[in-house]
PDB file of C-alpha atoms in Angstrom:
ATOM      1  CA  MET A   1     -56.271  -1.981 -18.312  1.00  0.00           C
ATOM      2  CA  LYS A   2     -56.408  -0.093 -14.986  1.00  0.00           C
ATOM      3  CA  PHE A   3     -52.720  -0.846 -14.544  1.00  0.00           C
ATOM      4  CA  HIS A   4     -51.886   0.917 -17.812  1.00  0.00           C
ATOM      5  CA  TRP A   5     -54.150   3.892 -17.037  1.00  0.00           C
ATOM      6  CA  LYS A   6     -52.828   4.391 -13.511  1.00  0.00           C
ATOM      7  CA  LEU A   7     -49.127   3.622 -13.952  1.00  0.00           C
ATOM      8  CA  VAL A   8     -47.870   3.125 -17.501  1.00  0.00           C
ATOM      9  CA  LEU A   9     -49.582   6.096 -19.186  1.00  0.00           C
ATOM     10  CA  PRO A  10     -48.487   8.648 -16.545  1.00  0.00           C
ATOM     11  CA  LEU A  11     -44.912   7.312 -16.583  1.00  0.00           C
ATOM     12  CA  THR A  12     -44.961   7.519 -20.383  1.00  0.00           C
ATOM     13  CA  ILE A  13     -46.139  11.130 -20.406  1.00  0.00           C
ATOM     14  CA  ILE A  14     -43.719  12.215 -17.669  1.00  0.00           C
ATOM     15  CA  SER A  15     -40.684  10.581 -19.274  1.00  0.00           C
ATOM     16  CA  PHE A  16     -41.704  11.736 -22.776  1.00  0.00           C
ATOM     17  CA  VAL A  17     -41.719  15.357 -21.639  1.00  0.00           C
ATOM     18  CA  ILE A  18     -38.713  15.221 -19.300  1.00  0.00           C
ATOM     19  CA  PHE A  19     -36.182  13.061 -21.203  1.00  0.00           C
ATOM     20  CA  THR A  20     -35.389  13.321 -24.908  1.00  0.00           C
ATOM     21  CA  LYS A  21     -32.646  13.361 -27.514  1.00  0.00           C
ATOM     22  CA  TRP A  22     -31.358  16.400 -29.365  1.00  0.00           C
ATOM     23  CA  TRP A  23     -29.964  16.342 -32.871  1.00  0.00           C
ATOM     24  CA  TYR A  24     -27.710  19.133 -34.163  1.00  0.00           C
ATOM     25  CA  VAL A  25     -28.159  18.941 -37.931  1.00  0.00           C
ATOM     26  CA  GLU A  26     -27.223  20.722 -41.098  1.00  0.00           C
ATOM     27  CA  VAL A  27     -30.391  21.281 -43.095  1.00  0.00           C
ATOM     28  CA  VAL A  28     -29.895  20.900 -46.844  1.00  0.00           C
ATOM     29  CA  ASP A  29     -30.469  24.378 -48.315  1.00  0.00           C
ATOM     30  CA  GLY A  30     -31.031  25.797 -44.844  1.00  0.00           C
ATOM     31  CA  PRO A  31     -29.445  26.855 -41.591  1.00  0.00           C
ATOM     32  CA  PRO A  32     -28.119  24.472 -38.930  1.00  0.00           C
ATOM     33  CA  GLU A  33     -30.904  23.456 -36.528  1.00  0.00           C
ATOM     34  CA  ILE A  34     -31.497  21.514 -33.354  1.00  0.00           C
ATOM     35  CA  LEU A  35     -34.186  18.857 -33.687  1.00  0.00           C
ATOM     36  CA  THR A  36     -35.736  17.116 -30.700  1.00  0.00           C
ATOM     37  CA  GLY A  37     -37.101  13.613 -30.207  1.00  0.00           C
ATOM     38  CA  PHE A  38     -36.207  10.056 -29.308  1.00  0.00           C
ATOM     39  CA  PRO A  39     -35.869   7.705 -31.184  1.00  0.00           C
ATOM     40  CA  LEU A  40     -36.905   9.923 -34.126  1.00  0.00           C
ATOM     41  CA  PRO A  41     -36.728  13.709 -34.288  1.00  0.00           C
ATOM     42  CA  TYR A  42     -40.285  15.057 -34.156  1.00  0.00           C
ATOM     43  CA  MET A  43     -39.829  18.767 -33.477  1.00  0.00           C
ATOM     44  CA  CYS A  44     -37.672  21.732 -34.405  1.00  0.00           C
ATOM     45  CA  PRO A  45     -37.992  25.513 -34.247  1.00  0.00           C
ATOM     46  CA  GLY A  46     -40.222  27.102 -36.873  1.00  0.00           C
ATOM     47  CA  TRP A  47     -38.462  29.023 -39.587  1.00  0.00           C
ATOM     48  CA  HIS A  48     -41.260  31.438 -40.408  1.00  0.00           C
ATOM     49  CA  THR A  49     -41.604  33.203 -37.040  1.00  0.00           C
ATOM     50  CA  SER A  50     -40.024  33.183 -33.616  1.00  0.00           C
ATOM     51  CA  LEU A  51     -41.479  31.011 -30.831  1.00  0.00           C
ATOM     52  CA  SER A  52     -43.088  28.684 -33.352  1.00  0.00           C
ATOM     53  CA  LEU A  53     -42.383  24.994 -33.805  1.00  0.00           C
ATOM     54  CA  GLN A  54     -42.389  22.533 -36.661  1.00  0.00           C
ATOM     55  CA  ILE A  55     -43.900  19.274 -35.401  1.00  0.00           C
ATOM     56  CA  PHE A  56     -43.670  16.060 -37.418  1.00  0.00           C
ATOM     57  CA  VAL A  57     -46.677  13.955 -36.410  1.00  0.00           C
ATOM     58  CA  SER A  58     -45.448  10.515 -37.527  1.00  0.00           C
ATOM     59  CA  GLY A  59     -42.205  10.940 -35.542  1.00  0.00           C
ATOM     60  CA  LEU A  60     -44.184  12.188 -32.544  1.00  0.00           C
ATOM     61  CA  ILE A  61     -46.490   9.154 -32.593  1.00  0.00           C
ATOM     62  CA  ILE A  62     -43.616   6.683 -33.045  1.00  0.00           C
ATOM     63  CA  ASP A  63     -41.691   8.318 -30.206  1.00  0.00           C
ATOM     64  CA  PHE A  64     -44.695   8.280 -27.853  1.00  0.00           C
ATOM     65  CA  LEU A  65     -45.417   4.631 -28.663  1.00  0.00           C
ATOM     66  CA  THR A  66     -41.740   3.791 -28.019  1.00  0.00           C
ATOM     67  CA  TYR A  67     -41.914   5.322 -24.557  1.00  0.00           C
ATOM     68  CA  PHE A  68     -45.238   3.557 -23.908  1.00  0.00           C
ATOM     69  CA  ALA A  69     -43.829   0.183 -25.006  1.00  0.00           C
ATOM     70  CA  PHE A  70     -40.743   0.682 -22.826  1.00  0.00           C
ATOM     71  CA  TRP A  71     -42.798   1.412 -19.704  1.00  0.00           C
ATOM     72  CA  SER A  72     -45.278  -1.377 -20.492  1.00  0.00           C
ATOM     73  CA  ILE A  73     -42.521  -3.964 -20.830  1.00  0.00           C
ATOM     74  CA  LEU A  74     -40.594  -2.688 -17.806  1.00  0.00           C
ATOM     75  CA  THR A  75     -43.630  -2.667 -15.507  1.00  0.00           C
ATOM     76  CA  LEU A  76     -44.732  -6.071 -16.804  1.00  0.00           C
ATOM     77  CA  ILE A  77     -41.297  -7.585 -16.088  1.00  0.00           C
ATOM     78  CA  VAL A  78     -41.079  -5.986 -12.635  1.00  0.00           C
ATOM     79  CA  ASN A  79     -44.665  -6.957 -11.776  1.00  0.00           C
ATOM     80  CA  ARG A  80     -44.288 -10.528 -12.942  1.00  0.00           C
ATOM     81  CA  PHE A  81     -40.702 -11.450 -12.055  1.00  0.00           C
ATOM     82  CA  VAL A  82     -39.340  -9.043  -9.436  1.00  0.00           C
ATOM     83  CA  ILE A  83     -42.061  -7.755  -7.123  1.00  0.00           C
ATOM     84  CA  LYS A  84     -45.813  -7.464  -7.399  1.00  0.00           C
ATOM     85  CA  ILE A  85     -46.630  -3.801  -8.020  1.00  0.00           C
ATOM     86  CA  LYS A  86     -49.353  -2.462  -5.759  1.00  0.00           C
ATOM     87  CA  LEU A  87     -50.658   0.930  -6.751  1.00  0.00           C
ATOM     88  CA  HIS A  88     -51.327   3.034  -3.694  1.00  0.00           C
ATOM     89  CA  LYS A  89     -53.887   5.792  -3.985  1.00  0.00           C
ATOM     90  CA  PHE A  90     -51.389   8.552  -3.152  1.00  0.00           C
ATOM     91  CA  LEU A  91     -48.925   7.388  -5.832  1.00  0.00           C
ATOM     92  CA  THR A  92     -51.692   7.088  -8.415  1.00  0.00           C
ATOM     93  CA  ILE A  93     -53.011  10.587  -7.670  1.00  0.00           C
ATOM     94  CA  PHE A  94     -49.474  12.024  -7.728  1.00  0.00           C
ATOM     95  CA  LEU A  95     -48.574  10.407 -11.074  1.00  0.00           C
ATOM     96  CA  LEU A  96     -51.872  11.379 -12.705  1.00  0.00           C
ATOM     97  CA  THR A  97     -51.546  14.960 -11.425  1.00  0.00           C
ATOM     98  CA  VAL A  98     -47.979  15.402 -12.678  1.00  0.00           C
ATOM     99  CA  ALA A  99     -48.823  13.776 -16.024  1.00  0.00           C
ATOM    100  CA  GLY A 100     -51.944  15.946 -16.335  1.00  0.00           C
ATOM    101  CA  LEU A 101     -50.026  19.166 -15.637  1.00  0.00           C
ATOM    102  CA  LEU A 102     -47.272  18.242 -18.088  1.00  0.00           C
ATOM    103  CA  SER A 103     -49.883  17.313 -20.703  1.00  0.00           C
ATOM    104  CA  ALA A 104     -51.688  20.617 -20.184  1.00  0.00           C
ATOM    105  CA  GLY A 105     -48.404  22.482 -20.645  1.00  0.00           C
ATOM    106  CA  MET A 106     -47.560  20.589 -23.819  1.00  0.00           C
ATOM    107  CA  ILE A 107     -51.088  21.135 -25.181  1.00  0.00           C
ATOM    108  CA  PHE A 108     -50.724  24.848 -24.447  1.00  0.00           C
ATOM    109  CA  ILE A 109     -47.384  24.992 -26.290  1.00  0.00           C
ATOM    110  CA  GLY A 110     -48.717  22.830 -29.127  1.00  0.00           C
ATOM    111  CA  SER A 111     -51.807  25.000 -29.585  1.00  0.00           C
ATOM    112  CA  ASN A 112     -49.769  27.992 -30.744  1.00  0.00           C
ATOM    113  CA  PRO A 113     -51.427  28.959 -34.059  1.00  0.00           C
ATOM    114  CA  ASP A 114     -47.996  29.688 -35.566  1.00  0.00           C
ATOM    115  CA  ASN A 115     -46.860  26.063 -35.187  1.00  0.00           C
ATOM    116  CA  ILE A 116     -46.609  23.993 -38.347  1.00  0.00           C
ATOM    117  CA  TYR A 117     -47.774  20.367 -38.254  1.00  0.00           C
ATOM    118  CA  THR A 118     -46.705  17.979 -40.999  1.00  0.00           C
ATOM    119  CA  ILE A 119     -46.928  14.203 -41.285  1.00  0.00           C
ATOM    120  CA  ASN A 120     -43.215  13.773 -42.066  1.00  0.00           C
ATOM    121  CA  ARG A 121     -40.187  16.026 -42.058  1.00  0.00           C
ATOM    122  CA  ASP A 122     -40.114  17.617 -45.512  1.00  0.00           C
ATOM    123  CA  PHE A 123     -36.432  18.554 -45.612  1.00  0.00           C
ATOM    124  CA  GLU A 124     -33.203  16.592 -45.778  1.00  0.00           C
ATOM    125  CA  ILE A 125     -30.686  16.744 -42.957  1.00  0.00           C
ATOM    126  CA  GLU A 126     -27.109  15.755 -42.219  1.00  0.00           C
ATOM    127  CA  ILE A 127     -26.546  14.902 -38.554  1.00  0.00           C
ATOM    128  CA  LEU A 128     -23.551  16.751 -37.103  1.00  0.00           C
ATOM    129  CA  ASP A 129     -23.958  15.852 -33.424  1.00  0.00           C
ATOM    130  CA  SER A 130     -26.533  14.401 -31.055  1.00  0.00           C
ATOM    131  CA  GLY A 131     -27.026  13.661 -27.401  1.00  0.00           C
ATOM    132  CA  TYR A 132     -29.560  13.065 -24.675  1.00  0.00           C
ATOM    133  CA  LYS A 133     -30.926  15.616 -22.268  1.00  0.00           C
ATOM    134  CA  PHE A 134     -33.416  16.334 -19.576  1.00  0.00           C
ATOM    135  CA  ILE A 135     -35.847  19.195 -20.112  1.00  0.00           C
ATOM    136  CA  TRP A 136     -33.988  21.485 -17.706  1.00  0.00           C
ATOM    137  CA  GLU A 137     -30.624  21.096 -19.510  1.00  0.00           C
ATOM    138  CA  ASN A 138     -29.428  23.353 -22.322  1.00  0.00           C
ATOM    139  CA  GLN A 139     -27.782  22.242 -25.553  1.00  0.00           C
ATOM    140  CA  GLU A 140     -24.235  23.353 -26.213  1.00  0.00           C
ATOM    141  CA  HIS A 141     -24.844  24.224 -29.895  1.00  0.00           C
TER     142      HIS A 141
END
């Protein structure tokens, strides 16, 4: 359990925030949009006001659990078959600090009262293009 708290959870949070997939879609009866999320889109810009988001909770949970499962399996394989992972105090503090700061930033963005939270995406889409990106990269569309 300590292993997951000190290594897997911070790696999950860091990679979840930093690396994602974008989806350029045509919304049925709506404008083209860019959705974000891997493996499922869980977020897009809000249509009712600027700087708001539409967040789809089921996609968000599935995506987070996918990242968590990936890091759990990868660290388990490395720890068991490649090299025994020893968590040094400096690395643990660094990972927890970075993950905490990223989490605080995402909580701040997510706490915008103009954001809309729904369980599932309530509109149909047709995917026109998609790709992967890091948080500091811009989409071409």
